[in-house]
Coordinates of C-alpha atoms and ligand atoms in Angstrom, one line a residue:
M17 CA 43.0 28.7 23.9
N18 CA 40.9 26.1 26.2
T19 CA 42.3 23.2 27.6
P20 CA 39.9 20.7 27.8
S21 CA 40.6 20.3 31.3
Q22 CA 39.6 23.8 32.0
T23 CA 36.3 23.3 29.2
G24 CA 35.5 20.0 30.1
R25 CA 35.6 19.6 26.4
N26 CA 37.4 16.3 26.1
A27 CA 36.0 13.1 25.1
P28 CA 35.5 11.1 28.4
D29 CA 34.0 14.0 30.3
R30 CA 31.5 14.3 27.5
Q31 CA 30.7 10.7 28.2
A32 CA 30.2 11.3 31.9
Y33 CA 28.4 13.9 31.3
Y34 CA 25.8 12.0 28.9
D35 CA 25.5 9.5 31.5
R36 CA 24.5 11.9 34.0
I37 CA 21.7 14.0 31.9
A38 CA 20.7 10.0 30.6
R39 CA 19.7 9.5 34.2
H40 CA 17.5 12.2 33.8
G41 CA 15.7 11.4 30.9
M42 CA 17.7 13.7 28.9
A43 CA 20.3 13.5 25.5
P44 CA 22.6 15.8 24.0
L45 CA 20.9 16.9 20.7
W46 CA 23.7 17.5 19.1
E47 CA 25.3 14.1 18.9
S48 CA 22.0 13.6 16.9
L49 CA 20.9 16.3 15.4
H50 CA 21.8 15.7 11.2
S51 CA 20.3 12.1 11.8
L52 CA 17.2 13.6 13.3
V53 CA 16.8 16.2 10.6
P54 CA 18.5 15.1 7.8
R55 CA 19.6 17.0 4.9
E56 CA 17.1 15.3 2.8
P57 CA 15.1 11.6 3.7
Q58 CA 17.4 9.2 5.1
P59 CA 14.8 5.9 4.9
R60 CA 15.7 2.7 6.4
A61 CA 13.3 0.9 3.8
V62 CA 15.7 0.0 0.5
P63 CA 14.5 -1.2 -2.9
A64 CA 13.3 -4.8 -2.6
L65 CA 11.4 -7.2 -5.0
W66 CA 9.3 -10.5 -4.1
K67 CA 9.1 -12.5 -7.7
Y68 CA 5.9 -13.9 -7.2
D69 CA 7.3 -17.2 -8.7
E70 CA 9.7 -17.9 -6.1
V71 CA 6.7 -17.0 -3.4
R72 CA 4.0 -18.4 -4.7
P73 CA 4.9 -21.9 -3.5
L74 CA 5.5 -20.7 0.0
V75 CA 1.8 -19.0 -0.1
M76 CA 0.3 -22.0 -0.7
Q77 CA 2.1 -23.7 1.9
A78 CA 0.8 -21.6 4.1
G79 CA -2.6 -23.3 3.2
D80 CA -1.4 -26.6 4.6
V81 CA 0.1 -25.0 7.7
I82 CA -3.0 -23.1 9.0
S83 CA -6.7 -22.4 8.4
A84 CA -8.0 -19.0 7.1
E85 CA -10.3 -19.5 10.8
E86 CA -7.4 -20.2 12.7
A87 CA -5.2 -17.6 11.5
V88 CA -7.9 -15.1 11.3
R89 CA -5.8 -13.7 8.2
R90 CA -3.6 -15.8 6.6
V91 CA -0.8 -13.6 5.0
L92 CA 2.9 -13.6 4.2
I93 CA 4.1 -10.1 5.5
L94 CA 6.2 -8.8 2.7
E95 CA 9.0 -7.2 5.1
N96 CA 11.3 -4.5 4.1
P97 CA 14.8 -6.3 4.3
G98 CA 15.9 -2.8 5.8
L99 CA 12.9 -2.5 8.2
P100 CA 13.3 -6.2 9.7
G101 CA 10.8 -7.7 12.2
R102 CA 8.6 -4.4 11.7
A103 CA 6.0 -6.1 9.1
S104 CA 6.6 -2.6 7.4
I105 CA 7.3 -3.0 3.4
T106 CA 7.8 0.9 4.3
S107 CA 8.1 3.4 7.2
T108 CA 4.6 4.0 7.0
L109 CA 3.1 1.2 5.1
Y110 CA 2.4 -2.4 5.4
A111 CA 1.9 -5.3 2.5
G112 CA 1.4 -9.0 2.8
L113 CA 0.0 -11.6 0.6
Q114 CA -3.1 -12.9 1.6
L115 CA -4.5 -16.9 0.4
I116 CA -7.9 -17.9 0.6
L117 CA -8.7 -21.1 -0.1
P118 CA -11.8 -22.7 -1.5
G119 CA -14.9 -23.2 1.4
E120 CA -12.9 -21.0 3.7
I121 CA -14.0 -17.8 5.7
A122 CA -11.7 -15.6 7.0
P123 CA -13.7 -14.0 10.0
S124 CA -15.1 -10.2 10.4
H125 CA -13.3 -7.6 12.3
R126 CA -12.8 -4.0 12.3
H127 CA -9.9 -1.7 12.8
T128 CA -9.3 1.6 12.7
Q129 CA -6.0 0.7 10.1
S130 CA -7.3 1.0 6.4
A131 CA -6.7 -1.6 4.2
L132 CA -6.7 -2.1 0.2
R133 CA -7.1 -5.4 -1.8
F134 CA -5.6 -5.8 -5.2
I135 CA -6.3 -9.1 -6.4
V136 CA -3.0 -11.0 -7.6
E137 CA -4.3 -14.3 -8.5
G138 CA -7.5 -16.4 -8.7
Q139 CA -11.2 -15.5 -8.7
G140 CA -14.3 -15.6 -7.3
A141 CA -13.6 -15.2 -3.6
Y142 CA -15.7 -12.1 -2.1
T143 CA -14.8 -9.7 0.4
A144 CA -17.7 -8.0 2.9
V145 CA -17.5 -4.6 3.8
N146 CA -20.5 -2.6 5.0
G147 CA -22.9 -5.1 4.4
E148 CA -22.2 -5.3 0.6
R149 CA -19.9 -8.5 -0.7
T150 CA -17.6 -7.7 -3.8
T151 CA -16.6 -10.6 -5.7
M152 CA -12.9 -10.7 -6.4
R153 CA -11.2 -10.7 -10.0
P154 CA -7.2 -10.3 -10.7
G155 CA -6.3 -6.6 -10.9
D156 CA -9.8 -5.4 -8.9
F157 CA -8.6 -2.8 -6.4
I158 CA -11.1 -3.4 -3.5
I159 CA -10.8 -0.9 -0.3
T160 CA -11.9 -2.0 3.5
P161 CA -12.0 1.5 4.9
S162 CA -11.0 2.6 9.1
W163 CA -13.4 0.8 11.4
T164 CA -15.7 -1.2 8.6
W165 CA -16.6 -4.5 9.6
H166 CA -14.9 -6.7 7.0
D167 CA -14.9 -10.4 6.2
H168 CA -13.2 -12.6 3.2
G169 CA -14.8 -15.9 1.9
N170 CA -14.2 -18.4 -0.9
P171 CA -16.9 -20.6 -2.6
T172 CA -16.3 -24.1 -2.2
V173 CA -14.5 -26.2 -4.9
D174 CA -17.9 -27.9 -5.6
E175 CA -19.3 -23.9 -6.3
G176 CA -16.6 -23.7 -8.6
G177 CA -13.8 -22.0 -5.8
E178 CA -10.4 -21.7 -5.8
P179 CA -7.3 -20.6 -4.2
V180 CA -7.4 -17.2 -4.2
V181 CA -4.0 -15.0 -3.3
W182 CA -4.5 -10.9 -3.0
L183 CA -2.1 -8.0 -2.0
D184 CA -3.1 -6.3 1.3
G185 CA -2.0 -2.7 1.7
L186 CA -2.3 -1.6 5.4
D187 CA -1.4 1.8 7.1
I188 CA -0.6 -0.6 10.1
P189 CA 2.3 1.2 10.8
L190 CA 1.5 4.5 10.0
I191 CA -1.4 4.1 12.8
G192 CA 1.1 2.5 15.2
H193 CA 3.4 5.4 15.2
L194 CA 0.3 7.5 16.2
D195 CA -0.8 5.1 18.8
A196 CA -4.5 5.4 17.1
G197 CA -4.9 1.3 16.7
F198 CA -8.3 0.0 17.9
A199 CA -9.9 -3.3 17.0
E200 CA -12.7 -5.4 17.7
N201 CA -14.1 -9.0 16.2
Y202 CA -17.8 -9.1 14.9
P203 CA -19.6 -11.6 17.2
E204 CA -20.2 -13.7 14.3
A205 CA -17.6 -15.2 11.3
T206 CA -19.6 -13.5 8.9
Q207 CA -21.1 -10.1 8.7
P208 CA -25.2 -10.3 7.8
V209 CA -25.4 -9.1 3.8
S210 CA -27.9 -6.5 3.8
R211 CA -27.1 -4.9 0.3
N212 CA -26.9 -7.0 -3.2
E213 CA -23.1 -7.1 -4.7
G214 CA -23.0 -3.8 -7.3
H215 CA -25.3 -1.6 -4.9
S216 CA -22.0 1.3 -4.2
F217 CA -20.9 0.7 -7.7
A218 CA -24.2 1.1 -9.3
A219 CA -24.4 4.5 -7.2
F220 CA -21.1 5.9 -7.5
G221 CA -19.4 3.7 -9.9
H222 CA -21.0 5.9 -13.0
N223 CA -19.7 9.7 -12.9
M224 CA -23.1 9.9 -11.4
V225 CA -24.2 10.0 -7.3
P226 CA -27.2 9.7 -5.4
V227 CA -29.5 13.1 -5.8
R228 CA -29.5 13.7 -2.5
H229 CA -25.5 12.5 -1.7
R230 CA -24.4 15.4 0.5
S231 CA -21.2 13.4 2.4
T232 CA -18.0 14.6 2.5
D233 CA -16.7 11.7 4.2
P234 CA -12.8 11.4 2.8
T235 CA -13.7 7.3 2.6
S236 CA -14.7 6.3 -1.1
P237 CA -18.4 4.8 -1.0
I238 CA -17.4 2.5 -3.9
F239 CA -15.7 -0.8 -2.3
S240 CA -14.5 -2.2 -5.6
Y241 CA -12.7 -0.7 -8.6
P242 CA -13.0 -3.4 -10.7
Y243 CA -9.5 -3.8 -13.5
D244 CA -11.5 -3.9 -16.6
R245 CA -12.9 -0.2 -16.6
S246 CA -9.7 0.5 -15.4
R247 CA -7.4 -1.1 -18.1
E248 CA -9.5 0.0 -20.2
A249 CA -9.3 3.8 -19.8
L250 CA -5.7 3.8 -19.7
D251 CA -5.6 1.7 -22.9
R252 CA -7.8 4.3 -24.6
L253 CA -5.7 7.4 -23.3
F254 CA -2.7 5.4 -24.6
R255 CA -4.1 5.4 -28.1
Q256 CA -5.0 9.2 -28.3
G257 CA -1.0 9.9 -27.4
E258 CA -1.4 10.3 -23.6
L259 CA 2.4 9.3 -22.8
D260 CA 4.4 10.9 -19.8
A261 CA 8.0 10.6 -20.5
W262 CA 8.1 9.5 -16.8
D263 CA 5.0 7.7 -16.1
G264 CA 3.7 6.5 -18.9
V265 CA 0.1 6.6 -19.1
K266 CA -1.2 6.7 -15.1
L267 CA -4.0 7.8 -14.0
R268 CA -5.2 7.6 -9.9
Y269 CA -8.2 6.0 -8.0
V270 CA -10.8 8.6 -6.7
N271 CA -13.8 9.1 -4.2
P272 CA -16.2 9.8 -6.6
A273 CA -17.9 11.8 -4.5
T274 CA -15.1 14.1 -3.6
G275 CA -12.4 13.8 -6.1
G276 CA -10.2 13.1 -3.5
W277 CA -8.3 9.2 -2.6
P278 CA -10.5 6.2 -1.9
M279 CA -9.2 6.7 1.8
P280 CA -7.5 9.3 3.6
T281 CA -4.4 7.3 4.1
M282 CA -3.4 6.1 1.1
A283 CA -3.2 6.9 -2.2
T284 CA -3.7 4.0 -5.6
F285 CA -2.3 4.3 -9.0
L286 CA -2.5 2.5 -12.3
Q287 CA 0.1 3.0 -14.9
F288 CA 0.8 1.4 -18.6
L289 CA 3.9 1.6 -19.8
P290 CA 3.9 0.4 -23.6
A291 CA 6.1 -2.5 -24.9
G292 CA 9.4 -0.2 -25.5
F293 CA 9.0 2.3 -22.9
A294 CA 12.3 3.9 -21.0
G295 CA 10.7 6.1 -18.5
R296 CA 12.2 8.9 -17.2
T297 CA 14.0 9.0 -13.4
Y298 CA 11.5 11.1 -10.9
R299 CA 11.9 11.1 -7.3
N300 CA 9.1 11.2 -4.4
T301 CA 9.1 11.6 -1.4
D302 CA 5.9 8.9 -0.8
A303 CA 7.7 5.2 -0.8
T304 CA 5.6 3.3 -3.0
V305 CA 5.0 -0.3 -3.0
F306 CA 4.5 -1.8 -6.5
S307 CA 2.1 -4.6 -7.8
V308 CA 2.8 -6.0 -11.5
V309 CA -0.9 -6.8 -13.2
E310 CA 0.3 -7.3 -17.0
G311 CA 3.8 -7.2 -19.1
Q312 CA 7.4 -7.0 -18.2
G313 CA 10.0 -4.7 -17.9
T314 CA 12.7 -3.2 -15.6
A315 CA 12.9 -0.8 -12.4
R316 CA 15.4 0.6 -11.6
I317 CA 15.5 2.1 -8.1
G318 CA 18.2 3.5 -6.3
D319 CA 21.3 1.7 -7.1
S320 CA 19.1 -1.4 -7.3
T321 CA 18.0 -2.8 -10.8
F322 CA 14.9 -5.0 -11.1
Q323 CA 13.3 -7.2 -13.8
Y324 CA 9.6 -7.1 -13.2
G325 CA 6.8 -9.7 -14.9
P326 CA 3.3 -10.6 -13.6
R327 CA 1.9 -10.4 -9.8
D328 CA 5.6 -9.3 -8.5
T329 CA 5.8 -6.9 -6.1
F330 CA 8.7 -4.1 -5.6
V331 CA 9.1 -1.3 -3.2
A332 CA 10.8 2.2 -3.7
P333 CA 11.4 4.0 -0.9
S334 CA 11.1 7.4 -0.1
W335 CA 13.6 10.0 -2.4
A336 CA 14.9 6.8 -4.3
P337 CA 15.3 7.8 -8.2
V338 CA 13.2 5.6 -9.8
Q339 CA 13.2 4.8 -13.6
L340 CA 10.8 2.3 -15.2
A341 CA 10.5 0.4 -18.6
A342 CA 8.9 -2.0 -20.1
T343 CA 9.9 -5.1 -22.7
Q344 CA 6.3 -5.8 -23.2
D345 CA 3.2 -3.5 -22.6
A346 CA 3.0 -3.5 -18.8
V347 CA 0.2 -2.4 -15.9
L348 CA 1.1 -1.3 -12.5
F349 CA -0.8 -1.1 -9.8
S350 CA 1.2 0.9 -7.0
Y351 CA 0.1 2.5 -3.4
S352 CA 1.6 4.8 -0.6
D353 CA 0.7 7.4 1.9
R354 CA 0.7 10.1 -0.5
P355 CA -2.7 11.7 1.1
V356 CA -0.8 11.8 4.2
Q357 CA 1.9 13.6 3.0
A358 CA -0.2 16.1 0.8
A359 CA -2.2 16.5 3.6
L360 CA 0.8 17.7 5.9
N361 CA 2.0 19.8 3.2
L362 CA 5.1 17.6 2.8
L363 CA 5.0 15.9 -0.2
R364 CA 8.1 16.5 -2.7
E365 CA 8.4 15.1 -6.6
E366 CA 11.3 15.8 -8.8
R367 CA 11.1 14.6 -12.4
I368 CA 14.6 14.8 -13.4
Ligands
LIG421 O1 -7.9 -8.4 5.9 O2 -8.2 -7.4 7.9 O3 -3.0 -8.2 6.1 O4 -6.8 -6.6 9.5 C1 -3.3 -7.4 8.0 C2 -4.4 -7.2 9.2 C3 -5.0 -8.3 6.1 C4 -7.4 -7.9 7.0 C5 -4.5 -8.1 6.6 C6 -6.1 -7.0 8.4 C7 -5.7 -7.7 7.5

């Protein structure tokens, strides 16, 4: 039998050895192998819920603290309690609630991070992308693709403006891990408007594309996916009996020119859960952020049980079991990094 002195296998020797190799920029794999290569995902993100009734007053107070112009983007970051200080709701995704008051402008800039907006409260504000403005209404899903100029604005009170709040979803942590972030400001507060509102939707939003359109651009040519259209689709499918035991009626948003995702890094979904629905349990490797549009119910995520209602945000970490139920007809918007996982052949789903 080896004695520690013969082999150097006692703990103090080990530590001295670790200290020695650390001075050479090395570390012992065997101390961390299990966490580096876990048997299954071990996310630091935890299930979490932000009740809109609780956070709304705080979002509105941000309007007293700073102007949109000074803040550039006046947003309260929804930070996962398991990822403190990292501006992350999951390990790859960011979420925030952005407020724009009547008469305000959030100045134009662009960045390699992709952004989505999901309108939570108020209407009439606009986002401009690539020279086209889109008016926001609750439940609308709007995209700001990577490296496109974008500014947000809101009509004055006299023009009928009201406070507008939307959920920002960005791939900020993912782009941070990749060290692929670039950004620049537009020389003026707003970019010039070069196309009428509705242009991109007319060209690409009706199951048709311009006759010579040939782009294989992974980014959707549609900037806004209006809620009334998506809601109607869910409603019709439900009436025709399309109810999945796990998902209710669930559709994904598409790039209509390719059938792919609206943007290369983030997938988005809208689902309908009828009153009384008690979904079966599933889990996915793509951690998912949910924004409640309508209705009420329960989300069981891992060991947590959340009562959700309109405008609440909640998050399911990677591989956590999820069970969705509704006490009133409910509509949930959600987003995840699924396109990235699918492209890398990493996506796993389990329907239990
Ligand atoms: O609207 O451009 O919530 O750049 C975070 C970063 C929003 C935006 C955010 C951003 C934006």
